[in-house]
């Protein structure tokens, strides 16, 4: 990996010493480094462009021009803008509805939906003393239903059985009825993923959304997905009113630029980060820390 952005910017700042004012060309040089860093972190190109334009506008405004240390001021703007972009919005789950509050999990196959379903179930149960039911609508992969059963048991929550012979809508309705009857606080509905976006998948999850009226619709996305994350996020956010994002596999070695892309495209807040395969491997997303990781 190329040397860290902060080192490169420090060098440029050094070259600027003695200058009373930052010039447009200084800003251009620095923004070129920022652009490179974002691309190296796999932030999607249109998102990088938009971000750089916003930073430039701020940098050329009074915040930098006329400041005693324009270089540091610019670094500060980049950091703050990045953290603000990713950290905007309500990070807490909003489950303030007539129980059972439904959480609908959306995302591609392998993104980490089933694992995250169990992680959230455990979190709600242990930290917030909620009574949580999970159900799988993945009728295409019996193994996925079994996997949810296993991880739900690890979470200490209850699992509602489903079979590949049923229709996802039928399953979801039965689980919701059961959750109501047995006074569950939360029902988490895991859904089928596909390796790529397809219309059948989207229509199915849209009908689940309409029937369940979920309090939260979480889009689960693999932080390692890099540039592709933007297309996936676009398709899901056009199909569903997403209320939050879960960025998984942040324990991997990616710089996690997908966070910025997905936040930009969906407009939904990033609520959680997946940080291991284990049941307790989930954290509230920390935008400032993540900004540092993206910039390297
Ligand atoms: P789904 O197809 O979307 O339901 O994805 P799964 O929940 O089955 O996850 C796919 C794979 O990613 C599994 O091997 C999980 O253990 C793994 N996984 C999920 N979340 C994380 C995470 O935050 N970190 C790591 N390292 N692995 C994860």
Short mmCIF file of N, CA, C and O in Angstrom, two decimals, residues 35-163:
data_model
loop_
_atom_site.label_atom_id
_atom_site.label_comp_id
_atom_site.label_asym_id
_atom_site.label_seq_id
_atom_site.Cartn_x
_atom_site.Cartn_y
_atom_site.Cartn_z
N UNK A 35 -7.90 12.29 -3.11
CA UNK A 35 -8.61 11.51 -4.13
C UNK A 35 -7.98 10.13 -4.28
O UNK A 35 -8.67 9.11 -4.32
N UNK A 36 -6.63 10.11 -4.36
CA UNK A 36 -5.92 8.84 -4.49
C UNK A 36 -6.20 7.94 -3.30
O UNK A 36 -6.44 6.74 -3.44
N UNK A 37 -6.18 8.53 -2.12
CA UNK A 37 -6.40 7.74 -0.90
C UNK A 37 -7.80 7.13 -0.91
O UNK A 37 -7.99 5.95 -0.56
N UNK A 38 -8.78 7.89 -1.34
CA UNK A 38 -10.15 7.39 -1.36
C UNK A 38 -10.30 6.27 -2.39
O UNK A 38 -10.96 5.26 -2.15
N UNK A 39 -9.65 6.44 -3.54
CA UNK A 39 -9.73 5.40 -4.57
C UNK A 39 -9.02 4.13 -4.12
O UNK A 39 -9.49 3.02 -4.34
N UNK A 40 -7.89 4.31 -3.44
CA UNK A 40 -7.17 3.14 -2.90
C UNK A 40 -8.02 2.42 -1.86
O UNK A 40 -7.90 1.21 -1.68
N UNK A 41 -8.86 3.17 -1.17
CA UNK A 41 -9.74 2.56 -0.17
C UNK A 41 -11.00 1.98 -0.82
O UNK A 41 -11.91 1.53 -0.13
N UNK A 42 -11.05 2.02 -2.17
CA UNK A 42 -12.18 1.42 -2.91
C UNK A 42 -13.48 2.19 -2.80
O UNK A 42 -14.56 1.62 -2.93
N UNK A 43 -13.39 3.47 -2.55
CA UNK A 43 -14.60 4.29 -2.62
C UNK A 43 -14.93 4.42 -4.10
O UNK A 43 -14.04 4.61 -4.93
N UNK A 44 -16.23 4.31 -4.44
CA UNK A 44 -16.61 4.35 -5.85
C UNK A 44 -16.33 5.73 -6.45
O UNK A 44 -16.49 6.75 -5.78
N UNK A 45 -15.93 5.71 -7.71
CA UNK A 45 -15.47 6.94 -8.37
C UNK A 45 -16.45 8.13 -8.31
O UNK A 45 -16.06 9.24 -7.95
N UNK A 46 -17.74 7.93 -8.66
CA UNK A 46 -18.65 9.08 -8.59
C UNK A 46 -18.74 9.66 -7.18
O UNK A 46 -18.93 10.86 -7.01
N UNK A 47 -18.61 8.80 -6.20
CA UNK A 47 -18.69 9.25 -4.80
C UNK A 47 -17.45 10.06 -4.45
O UNK A 47 -17.52 11.09 -3.77
N UNK A 48 -16.31 9.60 -4.94
CA UNK A 48 -15.05 10.33 -4.71
C UNK A 48 -15.15 11.73 -5.31
O UNK A 48 -14.84 12.72 -4.66
N UNK A 49 -15.65 11.79 -6.53
CA UNK A 49 -15.76 13.08 -7.22
C UNK A 49 -16.62 14.05 -6.43
O UNK A 49 -16.26 15.19 -6.21
N UNK A 50 -17.75 13.55 -6.00
CA UNK A 50 -18.69 14.40 -5.27
C UNK A 50 -18.06 14.88 -3.95
O UNK A 50 -18.16 16.04 -3.58
N UNK A 51 -17.39 13.96 -3.28
CA UNK A 51 -16.77 14.28 -2.00
C UNK A 51 -15.68 15.35 -2.17
O UNK A 51 -15.62 16.33 -1.43
N UNK A 52 -14.84 15.14 -3.18
CA UNK A 52 -13.74 16.09 -3.43
C UNK A 52 -14.29 17.48 -3.76
O UNK A 52 -13.79 18.49 -3.29
N UNK A 53 -15.38 17.50 -4.54
CA UNK A 53 -15.98 18.79 -4.90
C UNK A 53 -16.45 19.52 -3.65
O UNK A 53 -16.27 20.73 -3.51
N UNK A 54 -17.06 18.75 -2.72
CA UNK A 54 -17.57 19.38 -1.49
C UNK A 54 -16.42 19.92 -0.63
O UNK A 54 -16.49 21.00 -0.07
N UNK A 55 -15.36 19.11 -0.54
CA UNK A 55 -14.21 19.53 0.28
C UNK A 55 -13.57 20.77 -0.34
O UNK A 55 -13.20 21.71 0.36
N UNK A 56 -13.49 20.75 -1.66
CA UNK A 56 -12.85 21.88 -2.34
C UNK A 56 -13.62 23.18 -2.06
O UNK A 56 -13.03 24.21 -1.76
N UNK A 57 -14.91 23.08 -2.15
CA UNK A 57 -15.75 24.25 -1.92
C UNK A 57 -15.49 24.81 -0.52
O UNK A 57 -15.32 26.01 -0.33
N UNK A 58 -15.44 23.89 0.45
CA UNK A 58 -15.19 24.34 1.82
C UNK A 58 -13.79 24.89 1.96
O UNK A 58 -13.56 25.89 2.65
N UNK A 59 -12.83 24.21 1.31
CA UNK A 59 -11.43 24.58 1.47
C UNK A 59 -11.17 25.97 0.90
O UNK A 59 -10.37 26.73 1.44
N UNK A 60 -11.86 26.26 -0.19
CA UNK A 60 -11.63 27.56 -0.81
C UNK A 60 -12.44 28.67 -0.14
O UNK A 60 -12.26 29.82 -0.41
N UNK A 61 -13.28 28.28 0.76
CA UNK A 61 -14.03 29.26 1.54
C UNK A 61 -13.17 29.81 2.66
O UNK A 61 -11.98 29.51 2.75
N UNK A 62 -13.77 30.51 3.55
CA UNK A 62 -12.97 31.21 4.56
C UNK A 62 -12.31 30.28 5.57
O UNK A 62 -11.40 30.67 6.27
N UNK A 63 -12.76 29.03 5.62
CA UNK A 63 -12.20 28.13 6.63
C UNK A 63 -10.70 27.92 6.46
O UNK A 63 -10.00 27.72 7.43
N UNK A 64 -10.23 27.87 5.23
CA UNK A 64 -8.82 27.61 5.01
C UNK A 64 -8.09 28.90 4.62
O UNK A 64 -7.06 29.23 5.17
N UNK A 65 -8.69 29.59 3.67
CA UNK A 65 -8.03 30.81 3.20
C UNK A 65 -7.93 31.76 4.39
O UNK A 65 -8.89 32.02 5.09
N UNK A 66 -6.74 32.22 4.64
CA UNK A 66 -6.56 33.17 5.73
C UNK A 66 -6.26 32.50 7.06
O UNK A 66 -5.89 33.16 8.02
N UNK A 67 -6.39 31.17 7.13
CA UNK A 67 -6.05 30.53 8.40
C UNK A 67 -4.52 30.48 8.50
O UNK A 67 -3.81 30.47 7.50
N UNK A 68 -4.02 30.42 9.73
CA UNK A 68 -2.57 30.47 9.93
C UNK A 68 -1.89 29.24 9.37
O UNK A 68 -0.79 29.30 8.84
N UNK A 69 -2.56 28.11 9.55
CA UNK A 69 -1.96 26.86 9.06
C UNK A 69 -2.91 26.23 8.06
O UNK A 69 -3.68 25.33 8.40
N UNK A 70 -2.88 26.69 6.84
CA UNK A 70 -3.87 26.22 5.85
C UNK A 70 -3.81 24.72 5.61
O UNK A 70 -4.84 24.09 5.37
N UNK A 71 -2.60 24.15 5.63
CA UNK A 71 -2.47 22.71 5.38
C UNK A 71 -3.24 21.89 6.40
O UNK A 71 -4.07 21.06 6.05
N UNK A 72 -2.96 22.20 7.67
CA UNK A 72 -3.66 21.46 8.73
C UNK A 72 -5.16 21.68 8.66
O UNK A 72 -5.95 20.80 8.95
N UNK A 73 -5.52 22.92 8.30
CA UNK A 73 -6.94 23.24 8.20
C UNK A 73 -7.61 22.35 7.15
O UNK A 73 -8.70 21.83 7.36
N UNK A 74 -6.90 22.13 6.05
CA UNK A 74 -7.47 21.30 4.99
C UNK A 74 -7.61 19.85 5.44
O UNK A 74 -8.63 19.20 5.20
N UNK A 75 -6.57 19.34 6.10
CA UNK A 75 -6.63 17.97 6.62
C UNK A 75 -7.83 17.83 7.56
O UNK A 75 -8.59 16.86 7.52
N UNK A 76 -8.01 18.86 8.37
CA UNK A 76 -9.14 18.87 9.31
C UNK A 76 -10.47 18.83 8.58
O UNK A 76 -11.37 18.08 8.94
N UNK A 77 -10.57 19.59 7.51
CA UNK A 77 -11.82 19.63 6.74
C UNK A 77 -12.11 18.25 6.14
O UNK A 77 -13.24 17.74 6.21
N UNK A 78 -11.07 17.63 5.58
CA UNK A 78 -11.26 16.32 4.95
C UNK A 78 -11.75 15.30 5.98
O UNK A 78 -12.73 14.58 5.77
N UNK A 79 -11.08 15.30 7.12
CA UNK A 79 -11.47 14.36 8.17
C UNK A 79 -12.89 14.58 8.66
O UNK A 79 -13.67 13.65 8.80
N UNK A 80 -13.19 15.83 8.92
CA UNK A 80 -14.52 16.15 9.45
C UNK A 80 -15.61 15.85 8.44
O UNK A 80 -16.65 15.30 8.78
N UNK A 81 -15.34 16.18 7.19
CA UNK A 81 -16.33 15.96 6.15
C UNK A 81 -16.61 14.46 5.97
O UNK A 81 -17.74 14.03 5.81
N UNK A 82 -15.53 13.70 6.01
CA UNK A 82 -15.65 12.25 5.87
C UNK A 82 -16.45 11.66 7.04
O UNK A 82 -17.38 10.88 6.85
N UNK A 83 -16.08 12.06 8.24
CA UNK A 83 -16.77 11.54 9.43
C UNK A 83 -18.22 12.00 9.45
O UNK A 83 -19.13 11.22 9.77
N UNK A 84 -18.44 13.25 9.05
CA UNK A 84 -19.82 13.77 9.08
C UNK A 84 -20.68 13.06 8.04
O UNK A 84 -21.82 12.70 8.30
N UNK A 85 -20.10 12.81 6.86
CA UNK A 85 -20.86 12.14 5.81
C UNK A 85 -21.28 10.75 6.28
O UNK A 85 -22.42 10.34 6.11
N UNK A 86 -20.35 10.04 6.89
CA UNK A 86 -20.66 8.67 7.29
C UNK A 86 -21.42 8.59 8.60
O UNK A 86 -22.08 7.60 8.88
N UNK A 87 -21.30 9.63 9.41
CA UNK A 87 -21.89 9.54 10.75
C UNK A 87 -23.24 10.21 10.87
O UNK A 87 -23.89 10.11 11.90
N UNK A 88 -23.66 10.86 9.82
CA UNK A 88 -24.93 11.55 9.87
C UNK A 88 -26.09 10.57 10.04
O UNK A 88 -26.06 9.49 9.52
N UNK A 89 -27.08 11.00 10.76
CA UNK A 89 -28.27 10.16 10.89
C UNK A 89 -28.27 9.40 12.19
O UNK A 89 -27.27 9.32 12.89
N UNK A 90 -29.41 8.84 12.50
CA UNK A 90 -29.62 8.16 13.78
C UNK A 90 -29.00 6.77 13.74
O UNK A 90 -29.41 5.91 12.99
N UNK A 91 -28.00 6.56 14.59
CA UNK A 91 -27.30 5.28 14.58
C UNK A 91 -28.03 4.20 15.39
O UNK A 91 -27.78 3.02 15.20
N UNK A 92 -28.90 4.61 16.27
CA UNK A 92 -29.61 3.61 17.09
C UNK A 92 -30.73 2.96 16.27
O UNK A 92 -31.28 3.58 15.37
N UNK A 93 -31.04 1.73 16.65
CA UNK A 93 -32.20 1.10 16.03
C UNK A 93 -33.44 1.80 16.55
O UNK A 93 -33.53 2.10 17.75
N UNK A 94 -34.37 2.04 15.68
CA UNK A 94 -35.62 2.66 16.12
C UNK A 94 -36.69 1.59 16.23
O UNK A 94 -37.31 1.21 15.24
N UNK A 95 -36.89 1.11 17.44
CA UNK A 95 -37.85 0.02 17.63
C UNK A 95 -39.06 0.51 18.43
O UNK A 95 -39.76 -0.26 19.07
N UNK A 96 -39.25 1.83 18.39
CA UNK A 96 -40.31 2.45 19.16
C UNK A 96 -41.66 2.34 18.48
O UNK A 96 -42.25 3.34 18.10
N UNK A 97 -42.11 1.14 18.31
CA UNK A 97 -43.42 0.94 17.67
C UNK A 97 -44.18 -0.07 18.53
O UNK A 97 -43.62 -0.67 19.44
N UNK A 98 -45.42 -0.23 18.20
CA UNK A 98 -46.23 -1.26 18.87
C UNK A 98 -45.54 -2.61 18.66
O UNK A 98 -45.33 -3.01 17.52
N UNK A 99 -45.17 -3.32 19.73
CA UNK A 99 -44.48 -4.60 19.50
C UNK A 99 -45.41 -5.65 18.86
O UNK A 99 -46.61 -5.57 19.06
N UNK A 100 -44.87 -6.59 18.16
CA UNK A 100 -43.44 -6.78 17.89
C UNK A 100 -42.90 -5.83 16.79
O UNK A 100 -43.53 -5.71 15.75
N UNK A 101 -41.77 -5.22 17.09
CA UNK A 101 -41.10 -4.41 16.08
C UNK A 101 -40.40 -5.36 15.11
O UNK A 101 -39.73 -6.29 15.53
N UNK A 102 -40.61 -5.14 13.83
CA UNK A 102 -40.02 -6.03 12.83
C UNK A 102 -38.74 -5.41 12.26
O UNK A 102 -38.72 -4.21 11.95
N UNK A 103 -37.71 -6.21 12.17
CA UNK A 103 -36.48 -5.79 11.48
C UNK A 103 -36.34 -6.68 10.24
O UNK A 103 -36.30 -7.91 10.36
N UNK A 104 -36.30 -6.06 9.08
CA UNK A 104 -36.16 -6.80 7.82
C UNK A 104 -34.70 -6.70 7.36
O UNK A 104 -34.16 -5.60 7.25
N UNK A 105 -34.10 -7.85 7.09
CA UNK A 105 -32.69 -7.87 6.68
C UNK A 105 -32.60 -8.04 5.17
O UNK A 105 -33.16 -8.99 4.61
N UNK A 106 -31.88 -7.15 4.52
CA UNK A 106 -31.75 -7.21 3.06
C UNK A 106 -30.27 -7.22 2.67
O UNK A 106 -29.43 -6.69 3.39
N UNK A 107 -29.98 -7.82 1.53
CA UNK A 107 -28.60 -7.81 1.05
C UNK A 107 -28.31 -9.01 0.17
O UNK A 107 -29.13 -9.93 0.07
N UNK A 108 -27.15 -9.00 -0.44
CA UNK A 108 -26.76 -10.11 -1.32
C UNK A 108 -26.39 -11.34 -0.50
O UNK A 108 -26.06 -11.23 0.68
N UNK A 109 -26.40 -12.48 -1.15
CA UNK A 109 -25.97 -13.72 -0.50
C UNK A 109 -24.49 -13.59 -0.09
O UNK A 109 -23.68 -13.09 -0.89
N UNK A 110 -24.20 -13.98 1.12
CA UNK A 110 -22.82 -13.93 1.59
C UNK A 110 -22.44 -12.61 2.23
O UNK A 110 -21.34 -12.45 2.76
N UNK A 111 -23.35 -11.64 2.20
CA UNK A 111 -23.04 -10.33 2.79
C UNK A 111 -22.91 -10.42 4.31
O UNK A 111 -22.19 -9.63 4.92
N UNK A 112 -23.62 -11.39 4.87
CA UNK A 112 -23.58 -11.54 6.33
C UNK A 112 -24.92 -11.33 6.99
O UNK A 112 -24.99 -11.05 8.19
N UNK A 113 -26.02 -11.49 6.24
CA UNK A 113 -27.36 -11.26 6.79
C UNK A 113 -27.69 -12.19 7.95
O UNK A 113 -28.17 -11.74 8.99
N UNK A 114 -27.46 -13.48 7.74
CA UNK A 114 -27.86 -14.45 8.76
C UNK A 114 -27.03 -14.25 10.03
O UNK A 114 -27.57 -14.23 11.14
N UNK A 115 -25.73 -14.08 9.84
CA UNK A 115 -24.84 -13.84 10.98
C UNK A 115 -25.27 -12.58 11.72
O UNK A 115 -25.35 -12.56 12.96
N UNK A 116 -25.56 -11.52 10.96
CA UNK A 116 -25.94 -10.24 11.58
C UNK A 116 -27.29 -10.34 12.28
O UNK A 116 -27.51 -9.72 13.32
N UNK A 117 -28.20 -11.13 11.70
CA UNK A 117 -29.50 -11.35 12.35
C UNK A 117 -29.28 -11.86 13.77
O UNK A 117 -29.86 -11.34 14.73
N UNK A 118 -28.41 -12.85 13.90
CA UNK A 118 -28.16 -13.43 15.22
C UNK A 118 -27.41 -12.46 16.13
O UNK A 118 -27.68 -12.37 17.32
N UNK A 119 -26.47 -11.72 15.55
CA UNK A 119 -25.72 -10.75 16.35
C UNK A 119 -26.67 -9.69 16.93
O UNK A 119 -26.55 -9.31 18.09
N UNK A 120 -27.59 -9.21 16.10
CA UNK A 120 -28.53 -8.18 16.57
C UNK A 120 -29.49 -8.80 17.60
O UNK A 120 -29.82 -8.17 18.60
N UNK A 121 -29.90 -10.03 17.34
CA UNK A 121 -30.79 -10.71 18.29
C UNK A 121 -30.12 -10.78 19.67
O UNK A 121 -30.73 -10.49 20.70
N UNK A 122 -28.85 -11.15 19.66
CA UNK A 122 -28.12 -11.27 20.93
C UNK A 122 -27.99 -9.90 21.61
O UNK A 122 -28.21 -9.77 22.81
N UNK A 123 -27.64 -8.91 20.82
CA UNK A 123 -27.47 -7.55 21.35
C UNK A 123 -28.77 -7.06 22.00
O UNK A 123 -28.76 -6.53 23.12
N UNK A 124 -29.87 -7.25 21.31
CA UNK A 124 -31.15 -6.77 21.83
C UNK A 124 -31.57 -7.53 23.08
O UNK A 124 -32.14 -6.98 24.01
N UNK A 125 -31.23 -8.80 23.07
CA UNK A 125 -31.60 -9.64 24.21
C UNK A 125 -30.75 -9.30 25.43
O UNK A 125 -31.25 -9.06 26.52
N UNK A 126 -29.45 -9.25 25.23
CA UNK A 126 -28.55 -9.05 26.37
C UNK A 126 -28.51 -7.62 26.87
O UNK A 126 -28.55 -7.37 28.06
N UNK A 127 -28.42 -6.67 25.95
CA UNK A 127 -28.26 -5.27 26.37
C UNK A 127 -29.59 -4.60 26.67
O UNK A 127 -29.67 -3.73 27.52
N UNK A 128 -30.62 -4.98 25.94
CA UNK A 128 -31.88 -4.27 26.07
C UNK A 128 -33.01 -5.15 26.61
O UNK A 128 -34.15 -4.73 26.66
N UNK A 129 -32.64 -6.36 26.99
CA UNK A 129 -33.60 -7.30 27.61
C UNK A 129 -34.85 -7.51 26.75
O UNK A 129 -35.96 -7.62 27.27
N UNK A 130 -34.66 -7.54 25.46
CA UNK A 130 -35.80 -7.75 24.56
C UNK A 130 -36.02 -9.24 24.33
O UNK A 130 -35.06 -10.03 24.30
N UNK A 131 -37.28 -9.57 24.11
CA UNK A 131 -37.63 -10.94 23.74
C UNK A 131 -37.64 -10.98 22.21
O UNK A 131 -38.44 -10.30 21.57
N UNK A 132 -36.71 -11.77 21.65
CA UNK A 132 -36.48 -11.69 20.20
C UNK A 132 -36.77 -13.02 19.49
O UNK A 132 -36.33 -14.09 19.94
N UNK A 133 -37.49 -12.92 18.39
CA UNK A 133 -37.78 -14.07 17.54
C UNK A 133 -37.10 -13.86 16.19
O UNK A 133 -37.08 -12.74 15.68
N UNK A 134 -36.51 -14.92 15.63
CA UNK A 134 -35.94 -14.80 14.28
C UNK A 134 -36.67 -15.78 13.35
O UNK A 134 -37.19 -16.80 13.80
N UNK A 135 -36.66 -15.46 12.08
CA UNK A 135 -37.24 -16.37 11.09
C UNK A 135 -36.50 -16.19 9.77
O UNK A 135 -36.04 -15.09 9.46
N UNK A 136 -36.36 -17.28 9.03
CA UNK A 136 -35.70 -17.21 7.73
C UNK A 136 -36.71 -17.35 6.60
O UNK A 136 -37.51 -18.28 6.58
N UNK A 137 -36.64 -16.44 5.66
CA UNK A 137 -37.50 -16.53 4.48
C UNK A 137 -36.72 -17.06 3.29
O UNK A 137 -37.15 -16.94 2.15
N UNK A 138 -35.55 -17.63 3.56
CA UNK A 138 -34.72 -18.14 2.46
C UNK A 138 -35.13 -19.56 2.10
O UNK A 138 -34.52 -20.53 2.54
N UNK A 139 -36.20 -19.64 1.28
CA UNK A 139 -36.75 -20.95 0.93
C UNK A 139 -35.94 -21.64 -0.17
O UNK A 139 -36.21 -22.77 -0.53
N UNK A 140 -34.95 -20.94 -0.69
CA UNK A 140 -34.16 -21.51 -1.79
C UNK A 140 -32.97 -22.31 -1.27
O UNK A 140 -32.40 -23.11 -1.98
N UNK A 141 -32.60 -22.04 -0.04
CA UNK A 141 -31.43 -22.71 0.52
C UNK A 141 -31.77 -23.26 1.90
O UNK A 141 -31.70 -22.54 2.91
N UNK A 142 -32.16 -24.53 1.97
CA UNK A 142 -32.50 -25.12 3.27
C UNK A 142 -31.37 -24.94 4.29
O UNK A 142 -31.60 -24.76 5.47
N UNK A 143 -30.13 -24.94 3.79
CA UNK A 143 -28.99 -24.78 4.70
C UNK A 143 -29.02 -23.42 5.40
O UNK A 143 -28.58 -23.28 6.54
N UNK A 144 -29.58 -22.43 4.70
CA UNK A 144 -29.65 -21.09 5.30
C UNK A 144 -30.62 -21.07 6.47
O UNK A 144 -30.40 -20.39 7.47
N UNK A 145 -31.71 -21.82 6.32
CA UNK A 145 -32.71 -21.91 7.40
C UNK A 145 -32.07 -22.59 8.62
O UNK A 145 -32.19 -22.11 9.75
N UNK A 146 -31.34 -23.66 8.35
CA UNK A 146 -30.64 -24.38 9.43
C UNK A 146 -29.58 -23.49 10.09
O UNK A 146 -29.40 -23.52 11.31
N UNK A 147 -28.88 -22.74 9.26
CA UNK A 147 -27.83 -21.84 9.78
C UNK A 147 -28.45 -20.82 10.74
O UNK A 147 -27.89 -20.54 11.81
N UNK A 148 -29.61 -20.28 10.36
CA UNK A 148 -30.26 -19.30 11.24
C UNK A 148 -30.67 -19.96 12.56
O UNK A 148 -30.53 -19.36 13.63
N UNK A 149 -31.14 -21.19 12.46
CA UNK A 149 -31.53 -21.91 13.68
C UNK A 149 -30.33 -22.02 14.64
O UNK A 149 -30.43 -21.74 15.82
N UNK A 150 -29.19 -22.42 14.08
CA UNK A 150 -27.98 -22.60 14.89
C UNK A 150 -27.53 -21.29 15.53
O UNK A 150 -27.28 -21.24 16.74
N UNK A 151 -27.44 -20.25 14.73
CA UNK A 151 -26.90 -18.99 15.28
C UNK A 151 -27.90 -18.31 16.22
O UNK A 151 -27.50 -17.61 17.16
N UNK A 152 -29.18 -18.54 15.98
CA UNK A 152 -30.18 -17.97 16.89
C UNK A 152 -30.06 -18.63 18.27
O UNK A 152 -30.18 -17.96 19.30
N UNK A 153 -29.77 -19.92 18.26
CA UNK A 153 -29.57 -20.62 19.54
C UNK A 153 -28.36 -20.03 20.27
O UNK A 153 -28.39 -19.81 21.48
N UNK A 154 -27.31 -19.74 19.51
CA UNK A 154 -26.12 -19.11 20.13
C UNK A 154 -26.46 -17.74 20.71
O UNK A 154 -25.86 -17.31 21.69
N UNK A 155 -27.41 -17.08 20.09
CA UNK A 155 -27.80 -15.73 20.55
C UNK A 155 -28.73 -15.81 21.75
O UNK A 155 -29.03 -14.79 22.37
N UNK A 156 -29.21 -17.00 22.04
CA UNK A 156 -30.14 -17.17 23.15
C UNK A 156 -31.53 -16.62 22.81
O UNK A 156 -32.31 -16.31 23.69
N UNK A 157 -31.81 -16.51 21.53
CA UNK A 157 -33.13 -16.02 21.12
C UNK A 157 -33.95 -17.21 20.60
O UNK A 157 -33.47 -18.34 20.58
N UNK A 158 -35.18 -16.93 20.20
CA UNK A 158 -36.03 -18.01 19.71
C UNK A 158 -36.09 -17.97 18.18
O UNK A 158 -36.12 -16.88 17.58
N UNK A 159 -36.12 -19.15 17.59
CA UNK A 159 -36.15 -19.28 16.14
C UNK A 159 -37.50 -19.83 15.73
O UNK A 159 -38.01 -20.77 16.33
N UNK A 160 -38.09 -19.25 14.70
CA UNK A 160 -39.39 -19.71 14.20
C UNK A 160 -39.14 -20.60 12.98
O UNK A 160 -38.49 -20.16 12.02
N UNK A 161 -39.62 -21.85 13.01
CA UNK A 161 -39.30 -22.76 11.91
C UNK A 161 -39.93 -22.37 10.57
O UNK A 161 -41.02 -21.81 10.54
N UNK A 162 -39.22 -22.66 9.52
CA UNK A 162 -39.77 -22.47 8.17
C UNK A 162 -39.21 -23.60 7.29
O UNK A 162 -38.21 -24.22 7.64
N UNK A 163 -39.86 -23.85 6.16
CA UNK A 163 -39.40 -24.93 5.27
C UNK A 163 -39.37 -24.42 3.83
O UNK A 163 -40.09 -23.47 3.49
#
